[in-house]
Amino acid sequence: MAALVSGCTAQAVDTDGKAQPPVRISTTKPGDGDRDGDSDKKGAGKGSDKGGEKPAAAPKPPPKTLLDRGASGPQVRELQARLRQIAWLYENPSGTYGASTATAVKGFQGKRGLPRTGTTDTVTWQKLLGMTHKPTKFELYSGGGIPPSKPDPRCLNGRVLCISKASRTLTWMIDGKAVSTMDVRFGSQYTPTRDGTFEVYWKSRHHVSTLYDTAMPYAMFFSGGQAVHYSSDFATTGYNGASHGCVNVRDEKKIGSLFAQVRNGDKVVVYK
């Protein structure tokens, strides 16, 4: 039997030469009808038994407020320290959510397409966490005020200037009791403040350094040229600077009172 093929049809001829009815050969692959609109027909009416359109999704609840104006505490201090890391807040962390903190939060929110509320909600907080690192103790207290460290055992007897590098504080202690505490800063890595137990051997109210030609008011020398003294630079720039090895105090009133109480021979303990 011979077959003649033309286009999409094939015509058969029997043994007598009579033509047989043409047979159409389909070129449509199984399932093609679904792409040509059959699926629309088959699917027509689906969902009509259920009332047509699908019900609208329930609206998402608004983000939860975490911190707002007037709040205070450790989490506010952390918020402020994180905002300082990315230059949205320039003030030192205070632990109080005031106008400047709200303004910084508004700026941060607006930059990221969030509602500019000035209130720290869960969405704002998560965005901030993703862009910052956990603040160090010194970042949390960049302006000072770190709670004093536990006194070194050497500070518990007699009259002692108890100086902690860990908390950057000087505590004036008499017989184990804290009389006053003040912020201090130390020397840089190139001119470090010495650790150890010393004693005050010389006091100089209006001292001027002959080596650096700088004023050292209320100086109380305890180890060579190293002394506890007032620093106007520390008062102005804070922890952005460092001493040449001395223990700087930035509260002039406090060190003035301390200078009046300390005697030559009083102990000085500098510890980490």
Coordinates of C-alpha atoms in Angstrom, one line a residue:
M1 CA 0.0 0.0 0.0
A2 CA 1.4 3.4 -1.0
A3 CA 0.7 6.5 0.9
L4 CA 0.8 10.0 -0.5
V5 CA 1.5 12.7 2.1
S6 CA 0.7 16.4 1.4
G7 CA 0.7 18.9 4.1
C8 CA -1.1 17.7 7.2
T9 CA -3.2 14.9 5.3
A10 CA -2.3 11.5 4.1
Q11 CA -4.4 9.8 1.4
A12 CA -4.4 6.0 1.1
V13 CA -4.9 3.9 -2.2
D14 CA -6.1 0.3 -2.1
T15 CA -4.9 -2.5 -4.3
D16 CA -7.5 -1.6 -7.0
G17 CA -6.2 1.9 -7.2
K18 CA -9.3 3.5 -5.8
A19 CA -8.7 6.4 -3.5
Q20 CA -9.7 6.0 0.0
P21 CA -11.1 8.8 2.2
P22 CA -8.4 11.2 3.3
V23 CA -7.1 10.7 6.8
R24 CA -6.1 13.8 8.7
I25 CA -2.9 13.5 10.8
S26 CA -3.0 15.8 13.9
T27 CA 0.1 17.7 14.7
T28 CA -1.2 18.8 18.1
K29 CA 0.7 17.2 21.0
P30 CA -1.1 15.9 24.0
G31 CA -1.9 18.6 26.4
D32 CA -1.6 21.5 23.8
G33 CA -5.2 22.2 24.1
D34 CA -4.6 23.4 27.7
R35 CA -2.3 26.1 26.4
D36 CA -4.7 27.1 23.7
G37 CA -7.5 28.0 26.0
D38 CA -9.1 24.6 26.6
S39 CA -8.2 25.0 30.2
D40 CA -10.1 28.2 30.4
K41 CA -13.2 26.4 29.1
K42 CA -12.7 23.5 31.4
G43 CA -12.1 25.8 34.3
A44 CA -15.1 28.1 33.5
G45 CA -17.4 28.3 36.3
K46 CA -15.0 27.1 38.9
G47 CA -15.4 28.9 42.1
S48 CA -18.9 30.1 41.1
D49 CA -20.3 27.5 43.5
K50 CA -18.4 29.3 46.2
G51 CA -19.6 32.8 45.4
G52 CA -17.1 34.0 42.8
E53 CA -14.2 36.0 44.2
K54 CA -12.0 34.7 46.9
P55 CA -12.3 36.4 50.3
A56 CA -9.8 39.2 51.0
A57 CA -6.9 38.3 53.3
A58 CA -7.1 39.7 56.8
P59 CA -5.0 42.9 57.3
K60 CA -1.7 42.5 59.1
P61 CA -1.6 43.9 62.6
P62 CA 0.5 47.1 63.0
P63 CA 4.0 46.7 64.4
K64 CA 4.3 46.6 68.1
T65 CA 5.8 49.8 69.8
L66 CA 8.9 49.0 71.8
L67 CA 10.2 52.5 72.8
D68 CA 8.7 55.9 72.7
R69 CA 9.3 59.5 74.0
G70 CA 9.8 59.6 77.7
A71 CA 11.0 56.0 78.0
S72 CA 14.3 55.4 79.9
G73 CA 16.6 52.5 80.7
P74 CA 19.2 50.1 79.2
Q75 CA 17.3 49.5 75.9
V76 CA 17.0 53.2 75.2
R77 CA 20.8 53.5 75.8
E78 CA 21.4 50.7 73.4
L79 CA 19.1 52.3 70.8
Q80 CA 21.0 55.5 71.1
A81 CA 24.4 53.8 70.8
R82 CA 23.3 51.9 67.7
L83 CA 22.0 55.2 66.1
R84 CA 25.4 56.8 66.8
Q85 CA 27.1 53.9 65.0
I86 CA 25.4 54.9 61.7
A87 CA 25.6 58.6 62.3
W88 CA 21.9 59.3 63.0
L89 CA 22.6 60.5 66.5
Y90 CA 25.6 62.6 67.6
E91 CA 24.8 63.0 71.3
N92 CA 26.2 60.6 73.8
P93 CA 23.8 57.9 75.0
S94 CA 21.8 59.1 78.0
G95 CA 19.3 56.3 78.5
T96 CA 16.4 58.7 78.1
Y97 CA 14.2 58.9 75.0
G98 CA 14.0 62.6 74.3
A99 CA 13.4 64.9 71.3
S100 CA 16.8 64.3 69.7
T101 CA 16.4 60.5 69.9
A102 CA 12.9 60.8 68.3
T103 CA 14.3 63.0 65.5
A104 CA 17.1 60.5 64.9
V105 CA 14.6 57.6 64.7
K106 CA 12.4 59.6 62.3
G107 CA 15.4 60.2 60.0
F108 CA 16.3 56.5 60.1
Q109 CA 12.7 55.4 59.3
G110 CA 12.3 57.9 56.4
K111 CA 15.5 56.8 54.8
R112 CA 14.2 53.2 54.7
G113 CA 10.7 53.9 53.6
L114 CA 9.1 53.3 57.0
P115 CA 6.5 55.5 58.5
R116 CA 8.3 58.6 60.1
T117 CA 6.8 58.2 63.6
G118 CA 9.8 58.8 65.7
T119 CA 8.7 55.8 67.7
T120 CA 10.8 52.6 67.8
D121 CA 8.5 49.7 66.8
T122 CA 9.4 46.1 66.1
V123 CA 10.1 46.7 62.3
T124 CA 12.3 49.8 63.0
W125 CA 14.2 47.9 65.7
Q126 CA 14.9 44.9 63.4
K127 CA 16.1 47.1 60.6
L128 CA 18.5 48.8 63.0
L129 CA 19.8 45.5 64.4
G130 CA 20.6 44.4 60.9
M131 CA 22.7 47.5 60.2
T132 CA 24.6 47.7 63.5
H133 CA 26.6 45.6 66.0
K134 CA 26.0 45.1 69.6
P135 CA 27.4 48.2 71.4
T136 CA 30.4 47.8 73.6
K137 CA 30.3 49.1 77.2
F138 CA 32.3 52.2 76.1
E139 CA 29.9 52.9 73.3
L140 CA 26.9 52.7 75.7
Y141 CA 28.7 55.1 78.0
S142 CA 30.7 57.2 75.5
G143 CA 29.9 60.3 77.6
G144 CA 31.0 58.6 80.8
G145 CA 29.0 57.5 83.7
I146 CA 29.9 53.8 83.6
P147 CA 28.9 52.2 86.9
P148 CA 32.2 51.7 88.8
S149 CA 33.8 48.2 88.8
K150 CA 33.9 46.1 91.9
P151 CA 36.8 47.6 94.0
D152 CA 40.1 45.8 93.9
P153 CA 40.8 44.1 97.2
R154 CA 43.8 46.5 97.6
C155 CA 41.3 49.3 97.8
L156 CA 39.4 48.1 100.9
N157 CA 41.8 49.2 103.5
G158 CA 42.9 52.8 104.4
R159 CA 42.7 55.9 102.2
V160 CA 42.8 54.9 98.5
L161 CA 42.5 56.4 95.1
C162 CA 40.9 53.3 93.5
I163 CA 41.3 53.6 89.7
S164 CA 39.6 51.1 87.4
K165 CA 40.5 50.9 83.8
A166 CA 37.6 48.6 83.1
S167 CA 35.0 51.1 84.1
R168 CA 37.1 54.2 83.5
T169 CA 36.4 55.5 87.0
L170 CA 38.3 56.8 90.0
T171 CA 36.7 56.1 93.4
W172 CA 38.0 57.8 96.5
M173 CA 37.7 55.2 99.3
I174 CA 38.3 55.4 103.0
D175 CA 38.3 52.2 105.0
G176 CA 36.4 50.3 102.2
K177 CA 33.6 52.9 101.8
A178 CA 33.2 55.0 98.6
V179 CA 33.3 58.7 99.2
S180 CA 33.1 59.9 95.6
T181 CA 33.4 58.6 92.1
M182 CA 34.4 60.4 88.9
D183 CA 35.1 59.6 85.2
V184 CA 38.7 59.3 84.2
R185 CA 40.7 58.6 81.0
F186 CA 44.1 57.1 80.6
G187 CA 47.2 57.2 78.4
S188 CA 47.3 55.9 74.8
Q189 CA 48.9 52.6 73.8
Y190 CA 52.1 54.6 73.2
T191 CA 52.1 56.3 76.6
P192 CA 50.1 53.9 78.8
T193 CA 49.1 54.5 82.4
R194 CA 51.0 52.1 84.7
D195 CA 49.1 49.4 86.6
G196 CA 50.0 48.7 90.2
T197 CA 49.9 49.9 93.7
F198 CA 51.5 53.4 94.4
E199 CA 51.2 56.3 96.8
V200 CA 50.8 60.0 96.3
Y201 CA 54.2 61.6 96.8
W202 CA 53.6 65.1 95.6
K203 CA 50.7 67.5 95.1
S204 CA 50.8 70.6 92.9
R205 CA 47.7 72.7 92.6
H206 CA 48.7 74.8 89.6
H207 CA 51.2 72.4 87.9
V208 CA 52.4 72.8 84.3
S209 CA 54.1 70.0 82.5
T210 CA 57.7 70.9 81.6
L211 CA 57.7 68.0 79.1
Y212 CA 54.5 68.8 77.2
D213 CA 54.0 72.4 78.2
T214 CA 50.4 71.8 79.2
A215 CA 48.5 72.7 82.4
M216 CA 47.9 69.9 85.0
P217 CA 45.7 71.5 87.6
Y218 CA 45.1 69.7 90.9
A219 CA 48.0 67.3 90.1
M220 CA 48.6 64.4 92.5
F221 CA 51.8 62.5 91.4
F222 CA 52.0 58.8 92.2
S223 CA 54.4 57.2 89.7
G224 CA 57.3 59.2 88.2
G225 CA 55.7 61.9 86.0
Q226 CA 52.3 60.2 86.1
A227 CA 49.6 62.0 88.1
V228 CA 45.9 62.2 88.7
H229 CA 44.9 65.7 87.5
Y230 CA 42.2 67.8 85.9
S231 CA 42.1 68.0 82.1
S232 CA 40.3 70.7 80.2
D233 CA 40.8 68.6 77.0
F234 CA 39.0 65.7 78.5
A235 CA 36.2 68.0 79.6
T236 CA 35.9 69.2 76.0
T237 CA 36.5 66.2 73.8
G238 CA 35.7 63.3 76.1
Y239 CA 37.1 59.9 75.2
N240 CA 38.1 61.0 71.7
G241 CA 41.5 61.8 73.1
A242 CA 44.0 60.3 75.6
S243 CA 46.6 61.5 78.1
H244 CA 50.4 61.0 78.0
G245 CA 50.1 58.5 80.8
C246 CA 48.4 60.5 83.5
V247 CA 44.9 59.8 84.9
N248 CA 42.7 62.6 83.6
V249 CA 39.6 63.9 85.4
R250 CA 37.1 66.1 83.6
D251 CA 34.9 67.2 86.5
E252 CA 36.8 70.2 87.9
K253 CA 34.6 70.5 90.9
K254 CA 35.0 66.9 91.9
I255 CA 38.8 66.8 91.6
G256 CA 39.0 70.1 93.4
S257 CA 37.3 68.5 96.4
L258 CA 39.4 65.4 96.0
F259 CA 42.6 67.4 95.9
A260 CA 41.7 69.0 99.2
Q261 CA 41.1 65.7 100.9
V262 CA 44.1 63.6 99.6
R263 CA 47.3 63.6 101.6
N264 CA 50.8 62.7 100.6
G265 CA 51.3 59.0 101.4
D266 CA 47.7 58.0 100.5
K267 CA 47.5 54.8 98.4
V268 CA 46.8 54.7 94.6
V269 CA 45.7 51.5 93.0
V270 CA 45.4 51.3 89.2
Y271 CA 43.9 48.0 88.0
K272 CA 42.2 46.6 84.9

